[in-house]
Tab-separated table of C-alpha atoms and ligand atoms in Angstrom:
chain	number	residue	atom	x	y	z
X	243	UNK	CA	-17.168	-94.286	10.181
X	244	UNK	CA	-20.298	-93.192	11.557
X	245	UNK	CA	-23.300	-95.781	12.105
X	246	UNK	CA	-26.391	-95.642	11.248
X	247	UNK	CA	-27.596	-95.869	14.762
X	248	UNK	CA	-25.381	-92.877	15.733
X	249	UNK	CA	-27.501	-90.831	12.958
X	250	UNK	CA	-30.638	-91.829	12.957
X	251	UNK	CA	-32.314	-93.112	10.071
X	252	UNK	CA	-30.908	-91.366	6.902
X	253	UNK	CA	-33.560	-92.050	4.181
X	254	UNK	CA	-31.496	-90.569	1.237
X	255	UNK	CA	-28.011	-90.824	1.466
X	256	UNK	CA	-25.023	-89.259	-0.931
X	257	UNK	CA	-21.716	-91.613	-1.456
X	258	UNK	CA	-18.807	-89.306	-3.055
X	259	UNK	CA	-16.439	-91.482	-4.363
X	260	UNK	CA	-12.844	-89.815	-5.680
X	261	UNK	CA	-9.227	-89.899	-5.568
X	262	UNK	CA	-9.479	-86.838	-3.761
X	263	UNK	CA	-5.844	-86.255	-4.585
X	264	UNK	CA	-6.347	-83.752	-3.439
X	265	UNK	CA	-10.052	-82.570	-2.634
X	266	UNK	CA	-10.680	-79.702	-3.804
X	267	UNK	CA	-13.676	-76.729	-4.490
X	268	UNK	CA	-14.857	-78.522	-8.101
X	269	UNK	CA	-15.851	-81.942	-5.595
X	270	UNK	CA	-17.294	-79.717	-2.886
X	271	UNK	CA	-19.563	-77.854	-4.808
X	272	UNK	CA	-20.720	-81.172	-6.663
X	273	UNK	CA	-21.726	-83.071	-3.693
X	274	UNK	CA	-23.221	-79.982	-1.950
X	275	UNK	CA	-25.074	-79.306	-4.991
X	276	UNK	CA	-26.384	-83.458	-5.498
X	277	UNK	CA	-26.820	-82.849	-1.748
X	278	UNK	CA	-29.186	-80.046	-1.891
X	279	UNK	CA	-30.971	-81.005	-5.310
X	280	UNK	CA	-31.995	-84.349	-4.432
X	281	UNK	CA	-32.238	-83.894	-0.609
X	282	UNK	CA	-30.022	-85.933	1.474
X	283	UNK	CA	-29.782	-86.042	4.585
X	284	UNK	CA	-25.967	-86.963	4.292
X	285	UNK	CA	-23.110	-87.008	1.730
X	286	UNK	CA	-20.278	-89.782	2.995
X	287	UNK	CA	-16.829	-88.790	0.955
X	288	UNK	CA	-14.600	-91.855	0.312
X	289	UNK	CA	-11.223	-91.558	-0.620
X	290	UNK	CA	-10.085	-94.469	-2.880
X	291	UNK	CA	-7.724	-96.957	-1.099
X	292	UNK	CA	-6.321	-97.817	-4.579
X	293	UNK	CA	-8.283	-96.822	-7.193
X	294	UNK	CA	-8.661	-99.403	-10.142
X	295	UNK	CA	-8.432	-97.145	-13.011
X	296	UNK	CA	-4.864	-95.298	-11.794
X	297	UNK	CA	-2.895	-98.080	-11.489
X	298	UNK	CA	0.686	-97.599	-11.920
X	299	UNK	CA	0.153	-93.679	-11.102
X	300	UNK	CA	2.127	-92.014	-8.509
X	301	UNK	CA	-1.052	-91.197	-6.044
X	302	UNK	CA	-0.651	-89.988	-2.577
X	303	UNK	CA	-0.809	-92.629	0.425
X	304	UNK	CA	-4.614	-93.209	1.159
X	305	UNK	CA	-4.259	-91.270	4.737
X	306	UNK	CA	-3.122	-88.375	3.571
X	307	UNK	CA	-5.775	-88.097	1.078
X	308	UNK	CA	-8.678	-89.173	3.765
X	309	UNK	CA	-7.190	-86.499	5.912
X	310	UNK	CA	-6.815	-83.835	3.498
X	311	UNK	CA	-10.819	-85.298	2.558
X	312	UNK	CA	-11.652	-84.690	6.748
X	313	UNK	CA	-10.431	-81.062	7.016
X	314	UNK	CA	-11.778	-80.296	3.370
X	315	UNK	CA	-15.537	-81.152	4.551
X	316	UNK	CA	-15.338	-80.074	8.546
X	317	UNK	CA	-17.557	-77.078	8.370
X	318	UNK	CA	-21.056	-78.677	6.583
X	319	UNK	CA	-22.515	-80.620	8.742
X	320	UNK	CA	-24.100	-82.681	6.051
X	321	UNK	CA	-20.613	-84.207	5.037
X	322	UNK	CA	-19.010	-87.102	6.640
X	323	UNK	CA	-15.681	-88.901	5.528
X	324	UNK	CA	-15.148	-92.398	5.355
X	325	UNK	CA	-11.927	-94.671	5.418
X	326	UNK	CA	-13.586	-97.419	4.559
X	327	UNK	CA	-11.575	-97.558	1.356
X	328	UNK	CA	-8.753	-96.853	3.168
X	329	UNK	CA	-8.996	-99.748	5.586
X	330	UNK	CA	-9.626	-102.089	3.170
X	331	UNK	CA	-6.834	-104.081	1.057
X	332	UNK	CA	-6.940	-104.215	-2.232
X	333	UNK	CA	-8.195	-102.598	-5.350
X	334	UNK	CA	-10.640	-100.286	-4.305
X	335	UNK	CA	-14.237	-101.284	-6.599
X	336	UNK	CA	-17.073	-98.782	-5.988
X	337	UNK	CA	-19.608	-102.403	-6.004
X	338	UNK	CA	-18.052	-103.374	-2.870
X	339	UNK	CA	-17.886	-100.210	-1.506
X	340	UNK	CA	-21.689	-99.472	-2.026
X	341	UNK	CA	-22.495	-102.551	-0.612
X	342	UNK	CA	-20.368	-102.183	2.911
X	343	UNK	CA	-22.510	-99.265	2.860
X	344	UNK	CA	-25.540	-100.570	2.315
X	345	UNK	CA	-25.415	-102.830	5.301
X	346	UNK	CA	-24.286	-100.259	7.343
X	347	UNK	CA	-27.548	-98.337	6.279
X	348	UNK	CA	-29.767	-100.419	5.347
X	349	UNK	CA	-32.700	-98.395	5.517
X	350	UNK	CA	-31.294	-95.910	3.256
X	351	UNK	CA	-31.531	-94.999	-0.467
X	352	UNK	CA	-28.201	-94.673	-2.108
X	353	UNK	CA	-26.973	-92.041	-4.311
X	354	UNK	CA	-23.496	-91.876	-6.108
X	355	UNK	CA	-22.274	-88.921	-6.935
X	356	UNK	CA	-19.884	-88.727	-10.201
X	357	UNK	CA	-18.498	-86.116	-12.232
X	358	UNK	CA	-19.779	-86.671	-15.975
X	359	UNK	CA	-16.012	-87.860	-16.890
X	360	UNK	CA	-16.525	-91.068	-14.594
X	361	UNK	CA	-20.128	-91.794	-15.616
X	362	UNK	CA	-18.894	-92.316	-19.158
X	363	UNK	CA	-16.042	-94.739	-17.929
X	364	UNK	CA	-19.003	-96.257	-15.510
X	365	UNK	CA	-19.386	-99.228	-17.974
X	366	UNK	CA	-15.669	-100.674	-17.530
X	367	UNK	CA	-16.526	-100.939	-13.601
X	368	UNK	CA	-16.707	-103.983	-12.069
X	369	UNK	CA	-20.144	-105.706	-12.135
X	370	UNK	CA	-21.839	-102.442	-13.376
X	371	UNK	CA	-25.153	-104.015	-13.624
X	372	UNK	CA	-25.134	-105.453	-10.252
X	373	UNK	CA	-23.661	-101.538	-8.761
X	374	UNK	CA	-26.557	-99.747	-10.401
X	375	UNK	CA	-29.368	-102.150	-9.198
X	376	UNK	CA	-27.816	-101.597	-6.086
X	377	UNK	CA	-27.875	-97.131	-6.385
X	378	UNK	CA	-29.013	-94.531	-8.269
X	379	UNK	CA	-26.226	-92.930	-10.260
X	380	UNK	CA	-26.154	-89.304	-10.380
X	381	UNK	CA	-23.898	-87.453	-12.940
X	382	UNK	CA	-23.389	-84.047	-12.220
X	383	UNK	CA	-22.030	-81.580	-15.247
X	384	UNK	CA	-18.336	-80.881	-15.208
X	385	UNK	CA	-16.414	-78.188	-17.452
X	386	UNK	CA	-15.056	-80.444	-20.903
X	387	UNK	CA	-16.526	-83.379	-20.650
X	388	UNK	CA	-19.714	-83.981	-22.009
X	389	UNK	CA	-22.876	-86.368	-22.594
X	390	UNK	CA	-22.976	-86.804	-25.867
X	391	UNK	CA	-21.340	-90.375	-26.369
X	392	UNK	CA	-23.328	-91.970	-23.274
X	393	UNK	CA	-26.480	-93.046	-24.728
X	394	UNK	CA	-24.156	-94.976	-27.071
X	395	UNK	CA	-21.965	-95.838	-24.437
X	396	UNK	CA	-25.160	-97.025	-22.109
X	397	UNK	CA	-26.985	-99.519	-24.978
X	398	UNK	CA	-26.141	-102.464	-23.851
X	399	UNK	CA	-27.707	-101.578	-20.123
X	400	UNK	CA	-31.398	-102.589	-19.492
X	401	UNK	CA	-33.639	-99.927	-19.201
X	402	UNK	CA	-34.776	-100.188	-15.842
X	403	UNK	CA	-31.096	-99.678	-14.727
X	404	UNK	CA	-30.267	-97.211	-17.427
X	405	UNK	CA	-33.371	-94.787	-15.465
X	406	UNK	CA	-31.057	-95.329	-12.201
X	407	UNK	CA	-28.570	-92.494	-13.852
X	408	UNK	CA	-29.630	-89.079	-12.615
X	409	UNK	CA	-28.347	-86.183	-15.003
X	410	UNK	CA	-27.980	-83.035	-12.772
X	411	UNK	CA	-26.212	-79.414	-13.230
X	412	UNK	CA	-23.960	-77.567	-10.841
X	413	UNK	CA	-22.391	-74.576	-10.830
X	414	UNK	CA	-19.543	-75.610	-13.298
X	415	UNK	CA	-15.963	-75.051	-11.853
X	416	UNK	CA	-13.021	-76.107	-14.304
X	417	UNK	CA	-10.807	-77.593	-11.079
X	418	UNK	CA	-9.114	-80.524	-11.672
X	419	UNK	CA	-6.473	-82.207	-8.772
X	420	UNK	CA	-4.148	-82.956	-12.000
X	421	UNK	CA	-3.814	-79.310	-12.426
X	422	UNK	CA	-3.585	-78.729	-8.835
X	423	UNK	CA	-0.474	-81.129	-7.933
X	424	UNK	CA	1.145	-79.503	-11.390
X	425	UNK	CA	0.676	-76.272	-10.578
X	426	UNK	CA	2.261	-77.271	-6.999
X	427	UNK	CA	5.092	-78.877	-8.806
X	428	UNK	CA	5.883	-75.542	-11.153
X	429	UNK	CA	5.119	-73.149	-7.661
X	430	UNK	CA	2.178	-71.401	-9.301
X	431	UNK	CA	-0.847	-70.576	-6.834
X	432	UNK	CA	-3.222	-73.182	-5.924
X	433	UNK	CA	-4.990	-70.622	-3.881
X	434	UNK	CA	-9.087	-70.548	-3.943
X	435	UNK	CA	-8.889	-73.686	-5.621
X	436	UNK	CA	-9.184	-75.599	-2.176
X	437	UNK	CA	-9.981	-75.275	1.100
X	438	UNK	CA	-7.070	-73.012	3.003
X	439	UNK	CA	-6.977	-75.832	5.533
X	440	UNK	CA	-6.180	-78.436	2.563
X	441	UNK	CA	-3.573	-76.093	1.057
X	442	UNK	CA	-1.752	-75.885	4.423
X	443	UNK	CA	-1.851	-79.506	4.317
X	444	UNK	CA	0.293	-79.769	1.309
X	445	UNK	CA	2.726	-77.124	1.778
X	446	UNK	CA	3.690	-78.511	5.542
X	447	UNK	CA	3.500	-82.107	4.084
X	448	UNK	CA	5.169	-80.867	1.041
X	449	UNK	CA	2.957	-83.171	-1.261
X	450	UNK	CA	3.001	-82.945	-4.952
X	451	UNK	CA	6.382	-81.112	-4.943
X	452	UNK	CA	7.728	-84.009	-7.319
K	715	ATP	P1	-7.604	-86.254	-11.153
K	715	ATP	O1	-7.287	-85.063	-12.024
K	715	ATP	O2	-6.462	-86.729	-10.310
K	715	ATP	O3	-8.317	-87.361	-11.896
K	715	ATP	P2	-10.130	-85.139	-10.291
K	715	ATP	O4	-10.121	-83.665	-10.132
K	715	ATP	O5	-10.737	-85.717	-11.542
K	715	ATP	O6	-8.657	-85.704	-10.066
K	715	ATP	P3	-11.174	-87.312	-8.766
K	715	ATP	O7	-10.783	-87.611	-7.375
K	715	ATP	O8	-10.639	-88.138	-9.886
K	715	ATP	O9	-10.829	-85.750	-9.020
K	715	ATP	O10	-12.759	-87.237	-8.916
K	715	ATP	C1	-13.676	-87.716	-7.990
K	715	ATP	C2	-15.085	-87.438	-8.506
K	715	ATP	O11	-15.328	-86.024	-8.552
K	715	ATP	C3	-15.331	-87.932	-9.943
K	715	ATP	O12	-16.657	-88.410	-10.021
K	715	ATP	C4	-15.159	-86.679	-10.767
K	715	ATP	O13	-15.899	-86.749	-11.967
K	715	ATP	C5	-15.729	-85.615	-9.839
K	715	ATP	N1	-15.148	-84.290	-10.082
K	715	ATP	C6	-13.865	-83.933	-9.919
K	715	ATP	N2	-13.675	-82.628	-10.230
K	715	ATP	C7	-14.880	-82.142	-10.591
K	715	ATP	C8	-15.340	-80.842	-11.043
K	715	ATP	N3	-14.495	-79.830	-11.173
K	715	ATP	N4	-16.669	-80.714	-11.337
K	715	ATP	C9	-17.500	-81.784	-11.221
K	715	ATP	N5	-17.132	-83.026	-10.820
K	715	ATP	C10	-15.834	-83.210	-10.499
K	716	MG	MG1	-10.415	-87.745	-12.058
């Protein structure tokens, strides 16, 4: 994990939360696109220790993910990896997470990225309310899932948190790591999908194959 003081002060900084199961193109291209729109001076990617809302799932151990996560992001120098999530025990809740991170940079502004599907689960996270006074939420389009239900969704949210939720558009990219570990599993391409360095990853690990 990098410290603050090995940065400098970063006044606007991304968190990229995800599975990451694995990373691929549709998460780059999201957080590079938050990155660019709202002009942060970093983007830290997170890989879920155990993410709340798969339990029960067959996920890949955290450090394959984080590593898969580390080669995915090596070549933009904006993007850092954390195993914070990792390290920790226990369900992984994005309110704890974004507070670890706020002490570790406590100068900073937080941003959390999320694809629109998680914004519209955002209200069954744990201590919501507390989460968004604590970072500005910013949901970024993604191919079949749309807005329409939030507002509804978001009534019961005070106002001045509600305005913490950033809407934002990226170039839309229909990638999903379901359809990537099936597509592993039935030997169809997963080529241009992902990184080449994450692909390699799998096949020599042989993840997904089951
Ligand atoms: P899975 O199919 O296993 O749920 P996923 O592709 O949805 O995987 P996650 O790790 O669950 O990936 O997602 C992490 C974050 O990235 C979420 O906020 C999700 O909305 C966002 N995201 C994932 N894929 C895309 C995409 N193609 N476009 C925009 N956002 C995405
Ligand atoms: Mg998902």
């Amino acid at each position: 994990m990098l410290m603050s003081s090995e940065t400098g002060t970063v006044h606007r900084l991304g968190i990229m939360g995800g599975t990451f199961d694995p990373i691929h193109y549709g998460h780059l291209v999201t957080a590079e696109g938050a990155r660019y729109e709202l002009g942060l001076e970093k983007v830290i990617f997170i890989p879920a220790g155990r993410p709340p809302h798969k339990p029960g799932c067959n996920i890949t151990e955290p450090w394959s993910r984080y590593v898969m996560t580390g080669l995915a992001i090596e070549s933009n120098p904006f993007f850092l990896a954390s195993a914070m999530e990792v390290e920790r025990p226990g369900p992984s809740y994005t309110v704890d997470t974004v507070s670890a991170i706020q002490l570790l940079y406590p100068e900073s502004e937080l941003y959390f990225i999320t694809g629109s599907d998680a914004v519209l689960e955002v209200l069954t996270w744990k201590n919501v309310l507390k989460l968004l006074s604590k970072c500005r939420f910013i949901s970024v389009s993604r191919p079949g899932y749309n807005l329409d239900e939030l507002h509804t969704r978001l009534d019961g949210i005070p106002w001045e948190l509600k305005k913490n939720i950033i809407y934002m558009e990226v170039p839309s990219l229909a990638i999903s790591s379901t359809e990537i570990r099936k597509r592993v599993r039935e030997g169809r391409p997963i080529k241009y999908l992902l990184p080449e360095s994450v692909e390699k990853y799998i096949i020599k690990n042989d993840l997904y194959r089951q």
